CSV table of C-alpha atoms in Angstrom, one decimal:
chain,number,residue,atom,x,y,z
A,1,MET,CA,-20.8,-15.3,11.4
A,2,LYS,CA,-23.2,-17.6,9.8
A,3,TYR,CA,-22.4,-18.9,6.2
A,4,ASP,CA,-25.4,-20.2,4.6
A,5,ILE,CA,-26.8,-20.3,0.9
A,6,VAL,CA,-30.9,-21.0,1.7
A,7,VAL,CA,-32.4,-18.1,-0.1
A,8,GLU,CA,-36.8,-17.9,0.2
A,9,PRO,CA,-39.8,-15.6,-0.6
A,10,GLY,CA,-39.9,-12.3,1.0
A,11,ASP,CA,-36.2,-12.4,2.4
A,12,ILE,CA,-34.3,-9.2,2.3
A,13,LEU,CA,-30.3,-9.4,0.5
A,14,ALA,CA,-27.9,-6.7,0.2
A,15,VAL,CA,-24.9,-6.8,-1.8
A,16,GLY,CA,-21.9,-5.5,-2.0
A,17,ASP,CA,-19.4,-3.5,-4.0
A,18,ILE,CA,-19.6,-5.9,-7.6
A,19,HIS,CA,-17.2,-2.4,-9.4
A,20,ALA,CA,-18.5,-4.3,-12.8
A,21,ARG,CA,-17.6,-8.0,-12.1
A,22,PHE,CA,-20.8,-9.1,-14.7
A,23,ASP,CA,-20.0,-12.8,-14.3
A,24,LEU,CA,-19.4,-12.4,-10.4
A,25,PHE,CA,-23.5,-10.8,-10.2
A,26,GLU,CA,-24.1,-13.5,-12.8
A,27,GLU,CA,-23.2,-16.3,-9.9
A,28,PHE,CA,-25.6,-14.5,-7.6
A,29,LEU,CA,-28.3,-14.4,-9.9
A,30,ASN,CA,-28.7,-17.8,-10.6
A,31,HIS,CA,-28.7,-18.7,-7.4
A,32,ILE,CA,-31.7,-16.2,-6.2
A,33,ARG,CA,-33.5,-16.7,-9.7
A,34,GLY,CA,-37.4,-16.9,-8.8
A,35,SER,CA,-36.7,-16.5,-4.8
A,36,GLU,CA,-39.1,-13.7,-4.7
A,37,ALA,CA,-36.9,-12.2,-2.6
A,38,THR,CA,-36.5,-8.1,-1.9
A,39,VAL,CA,-32.4,-7.1,-3.1
A,40,ILE,CA,-30.8,-3.7,-2.8
A,41,LEU,CA,-26.9,-3.2,-4.9
A,42,LEU,CA,-24.6,-1.1,-2.2
A,43,GLY,CA,-23.8,1.0,-4.7
A,44,ASP,CA,-20.2,0.7,-6.8
A,45,LEU,CA,-21.7,-1.3,-9.7
A,46,ILE,CA,-18.7,0.2,-12.2
A,47,ASP,CA,-15.0,0.6,-12.8
A,48,ARG,CA,-12.3,-1.7,-12.4
A,49,GLY,CA,-13.9,-5.0,-13.4
A,50,GLY,CA,-14.6,-4.2,-16.9
A,51,GLN,CA,-17.8,-5.5,-17.9
A,52,ASP,CA,-19.5,-2.0,-16.7
A,53,VAL,CA,-21.7,-1.9,-20.0
A,54,GLU,CA,-23.5,-5.5,-19.2
A,55,LEU,CA,-24.0,-5.0,-15.7
A,56,LEU,CA,-25.4,-1.8,-16.3
A,57,ASN,CA,-28.1,-2.7,-18.8
A,58,LYS,CA,-29.2,-6.0,-16.7
A,59,VAL,CA,-29.2,-3.7,-13.5
A,60,ARG,CA,-31.4,-1.2,-15.9
A,61,ALA,CA,-33.5,-4.3,-16.4
A,62,LEU,CA,-33.9,-5.0,-12.9
A,63,LEU,CA,-34.8,-1.6,-11.7
A,64,GLN,CA,-37.7,-1.8,-14.5
A,65,ASP,CA,-38.7,-5.1,-14.2
A,66,PRO,CA,-37.8,-7.5,-10.7
A,67,GLU,CA,-40.2,-9.9,-11.6
A,68,SER,CA,-38.4,-11.2,-14.9
A,69,GLU,CA,-36.0,-12.8,-13.0
A,70,GLY,CA,-38.9,-13.8,-9.9
A,71,LEU,CA,-37.8,-11.3,-7.4
A,72,SER,CA,-40.3,-9.2,-5.1
A,73,ASN,CA,-38.5,-6.0,-5.6
A,74,PHE,CA,-35.3,-5.1,-7.0
A,75,PHE,CA,-33.6,-1.3,-5.3
A,76,CYS,CA,-29.5,0.1,-6.0
A,77,LEU,CA,-28.0,2.8,-4.2
A,78,MET,CA,-25.7,5.5,-5.5
A,79,GLY,CA,-21.8,4.4,-4.9
A,80,ASN,CA,-18.8,6.8,-5.1
A,81,HIS,CA,-17.3,5.4,-7.9
A,82,GLU,CA,-21.6,6.2,-9.7
A,83,ALA,CA,-21.1,9.9,-8.0
A,84,MET,CA,-17.7,10.2,-10.0
A,85,PHE,CA,-19.0,8.9,-13.9
A,86,VAL,CA,-21.7,11.3,-13.3
A,87,ASP,CA,-19.2,14.0,-12.6
A,88,ALA,CA,-17.0,12.5,-15.4
A,89,LEU,CA,-19.7,12.8,-17.9
A,90,THR,CA,-21.6,16.7,-16.3
A,91,GLY,CA,-18.5,18.4,-15.0
A,92,PRO,CA,-15.1,20.1,-15.9
A,93,GLY,CA,-12.2,17.9,-17.6
A,94,ALA,CA,-10.6,17.0,-14.4
A,95,ASP,CA,-13.5,15.4,-13.1
A,96,PHE,CA,-13.3,13.0,-16.2
A,97,VAL,CA,-9.4,12.5,-15.5
A,98,LEU,CA,-10.5,11.5,-11.4
A,99,TRP,CA,-12.7,8.8,-12.9
A,100,LEU,CA,-10.2,7.4,-15.3
A,101,GLN,CA,-7.7,7.6,-11.8
A,102,ASN,CA,-10.3,5.5,-10.2
A,103,GLY,CA,-10.5,2.4,-12.6
A,104,GLY,CA,-13.4,4.3,-15.0
A,105,ASN,CA,-13.7,2.4,-18.4
A,106,PHE,CA,-12.4,4.7,-21.2
A,107,ASP,CA,-13.1,2.0,-23.8
A,108,LYS,CA,-16.9,2.1,-23.0
A,109,TYR,CA,-17.8,5.7,-22.4
A,110,ASP,CA,-20.0,5.7,-25.2
A,111,GLU,CA,-21.6,3.1,-24.4
A,112,MET,CA,-22.2,3.9,-20.5
A,113,GLN,CA,-23.1,7.4,-21.2
A,114,GLU,CA,-26.5,5.8,-22.4
A,115,HIS,CA,-27.0,5.0,-18.6
A,116,LEU,CA,-26.8,8.7,-17.0
A,117,ASP,CA,-30.1,9.3,-16.6
A,118,TRP,CA,-31.3,6.9,-14.1
A,119,ILE,CA,-28.1,6.8,-12.4
A,120,ALA,CA,-28.0,10.0,-11.6
A,121,GLU,CA,-30.9,9.5,-9.7
A,122,LEU,CA,-30.0,6.6,-7.3
A,123,PRO,CA,-30.9,6.9,-3.9
A,124,VAL,CA,-27.9,7.1,-1.4
A,125,TYR,CA,-29.2,5.3,1.2
A,126,MET,CA,-32.4,3.3,2.0
A,127,THR,CA,-33.6,1.5,5.4
A,128,ILE,CA,-36.2,-1.6,5.9
A,129,GLY,CA,-37.6,-1.8,9.3
A,130,GLU,CA,-34.7,-2.2,12.2
A,131,THR,CA,-32.2,-2.3,9.1
A,132,MET,CA,-30.1,0.9,7.1
A,133,PHE,CA,-28.2,0.2,3.9
A,134,ILE,CA,-25.8,3.0,2.8
A,135,HIS,CA,-22.6,2.4,0.6
A,136,ALA,CA,-20.0,4.1,2.6
A,137,GLY,CA,-21.0,5.4,5.8
A,138,PHE,CA,-22.2,8.6,7.7
A,139,TYR,CA,-20.7,10.4,10.5
A,140,PRO,CA,-21.3,8.9,13.8
A,141,GLY,CA,-25.0,9.9,15.4
A,142,VAL,CA,-25.9,12.3,12.8
A,143,ASP,CA,-29.0,11.8,10.3
A,144,PRO,CA,-27.3,11.4,6.9
A,145,PHE,CA,-30.1,13.0,5.5
A,146,ASP,CA,-28.8,16.3,7.8
A,147,THR,CA,-25.5,16.0,6.0
A,148,ILE,CA,-26.7,15.5,2.4
A,149,ASN,CA,-29.3,18.4,2.4
A,150,ALA,CA,-26.4,20.6,4.1
A,151,GLY,CA,-24.8,20.1,0.7
A,152,LYS,CA,-22.1,17.1,1.4
A,153,THR,CA,-23.5,13.7,-0.1
A,154,ASN,CA,-19.8,13.4,-1.1
A,155,ASN,CA,-18.9,13.5,2.6
A,156,VAL,CA,-21.2,10.4,2.9
A,157,LEU,CA,-20.2,8.0,-0.2
A,158,TRP,CA,-16.9,8.9,0.5
A,159,MET,CA,-17.2,7.7,4.3
A,160,ARG,CA,-14.7,6.0,6.5
A,161,GLU,CA,-13.5,7.7,9.5
A,162,PRO,CA,-14.4,8.6,12.0
A,163,PHE,CA,-17.4,5.6,10.8
A,164,LEU,CA,-15.7,2.6,11.1
A,165,SER,CA,-14.0,3.5,14.5
A,166,MET,CA,-17.1,4.8,16.3
A,167,GLY,CA,-19.9,3.1,14.2
A,168,PRO,CA,-23.7,4.9,13.2
A,169,GLN,CA,-24.9,5.8,16.7
A,170,PHE,CA,-28.5,5.2,16.1
A,171,GLU,CA,-29.1,5.8,19.7
A,172,LYS,CA,-28.5,9.1,19.0
A,173,TRP,CA,-30.8,10.2,16.0
A,174,ASN,CA,-33.0,7.3,15.3
A,175,PRO,CA,-33.0,4.4,17.9
A,176,ASP,CA,-35.4,2.8,15.8
A,177,LEU,CA,-32.1,1.9,14.3
A,178,LYS,CA,-30.4,-1.3,15.2
A,179,GLN,CA,-27.8,-1.8,12.3
A,180,VAL,CA,-26.4,-0.4,9.3
A,181,VAL,CA,-24.7,-2.7,6.3
A,182,PHE,CA,-22.9,-1.0,3.9
A,183,GLY,CA,-19.7,-1.5,1.5
A,184,HIS,CA,-16.6,1.2,0.5
A,185,THR,CA,-14.1,-0.3,2.3
A,186,PRO,CA,-12.5,-3.8,2.3
A,187,ARG,CA,-10.6,-5.7,4.8
A,188,ASP,CA,-10.3,-8.9,2.1
A,189,SER,CA,-12.5,-11.5,1.4
A,190,LYS,CA,-14.9,-11.6,4.6
A,191,PRO,CA,-17.2,-9.5,5.8
A,192,TYR,CA,-16.2,-7.4,8.8
A,193,GLU,CA,-18.4,-5.9,11.4
A,194,ILE,CA,-17.9,-2.6,13.0
A,195,PRO,CA,-19.0,-1.2,16.6
A,196,GLY,CA,-22.8,-0.3,17.1
A,197,GLY,CA,-24.4,-2.3,14.8
A,198,GLY,CA,-22.6,-2.0,11.2
A,199,ILE,CA,-22.2,-4.9,8.6
A,200,CYS,CA,-19.2,-4.4,5.8
A,201,ILE,CA,-20.3,-6.7,2.7
A,202,ASP,CA,-17.6,-5.0,0.6
A,203,THR,CA,-14.9,-8.2,0.4
A,204,GLY,CA,-14.0,-6.8,-2.9
A,205,ALA,CA,-14.5,-8.3,-6.0
A,206,TYR,CA,-13.1,-7.0,-8.9
A,207,HIS,CA,-9.6,-8.2,-6.7
A,208,THR,CA,-10.6,-10.8,-4.8
A,209,GLY,CA,-13.3,-12.3,-6.8
A,210,VAL,CA,-15.3,-13.0,-4.3
A,211,LEU,CA,-19.1,-11.2,-4.3
A,212,THR,CA,-20.8,-11.2,-0.8
A,213,ALA,CA,-24.4,-10.7,-0.6
A,214,TYR,CA,-25.6,-10.8,3.7
A,215,ASN,CA,-29.2,-12.0,4.1
A,216,VAL,CA,-30.6,-9.6,6.4
A,217,THR,CA,-34.1,-11.3,7.2
A,218,ARG,CA,-31.8,-14.9,8.2
A,219,ASN,CA,-28.7,-12.9,9.2
A,220,SER,CA,-26.1,-14.9,6.7
A,221,PHE,CA,-23.9,-14.1,4.4
A,222,ILE,CA,-23.6,-16.0,1.0
A,223,GLN,CA,-20.1,-15.4,-1.3
A,224,TYR,CA,-20.1,-15.9,-4.6
A,225,THR,CA,-16.9,-17.1,-6.9
A,226,LEU,CA,-15.9,-18.6,-10.4
A,227,ASP,CA,-14.1,-21.0,-9.2
A,228,ASP,CA,-17.1,-22.4,-6.5
A,229,ALA,CA,-20.8,-22.1,-8.8
A,230,GLU,CA,-22.3,-23.9,-5.5
A,231,LYS,CA,-20.8,-20.7,-3.1
A,232,ILE,CA,-18.8,-20.9,-0.3
A,233,THR,CA,-20.5,-21.5,2.8
A,234,THR,CA,-17.9,-21.6,5.9
A,235,GLY,CA,-16.6,-19.3,7.3
């Protein structure tokens, strides 16, 4: 795998699960500020890392005005933790307990509620050119739109198997797509590939201290830590 620190105008960058590590997200922003790149967050912004409010405030501002940080476009996808948070605010008490059990920040609950409206409207996936971006995965060979349309959005947001073992199998439903970039299932502090053109960039930021971005345009990775402000540039 190629690691790099180059970001230029027009580059497309996907960012793995942040999990309320605003400090690591700041390292990312400090690096790409003014680059005129397009940024896509793959979901799981919140829970576990403790800096939920700071991160949500910044992401909302970037969604509204990416040019404020010198970016061309800024997008954010729904993760299973965002879905749990929405359910915690709108569903029965059991949903609130589930959110807390999965790292929900009870101390900042009131402040986080202010972000409910835009979090609830986050898209589940998106495509740019030959690349799909999604939080967790989807059934191999099945258009995720069909799964979502059938009322099974959670199946997509929580997906692991058989997606990880079998890959996207784009040839069965959209041969124009060539790769999928996703998060949700970290294996260690390095990105990894799955069969059929899948790249996972969740590197467990909340516990490893490593946040990973993938430069789709350059087919390279950038990793951010607090101990190395110059970024990790070797695998």
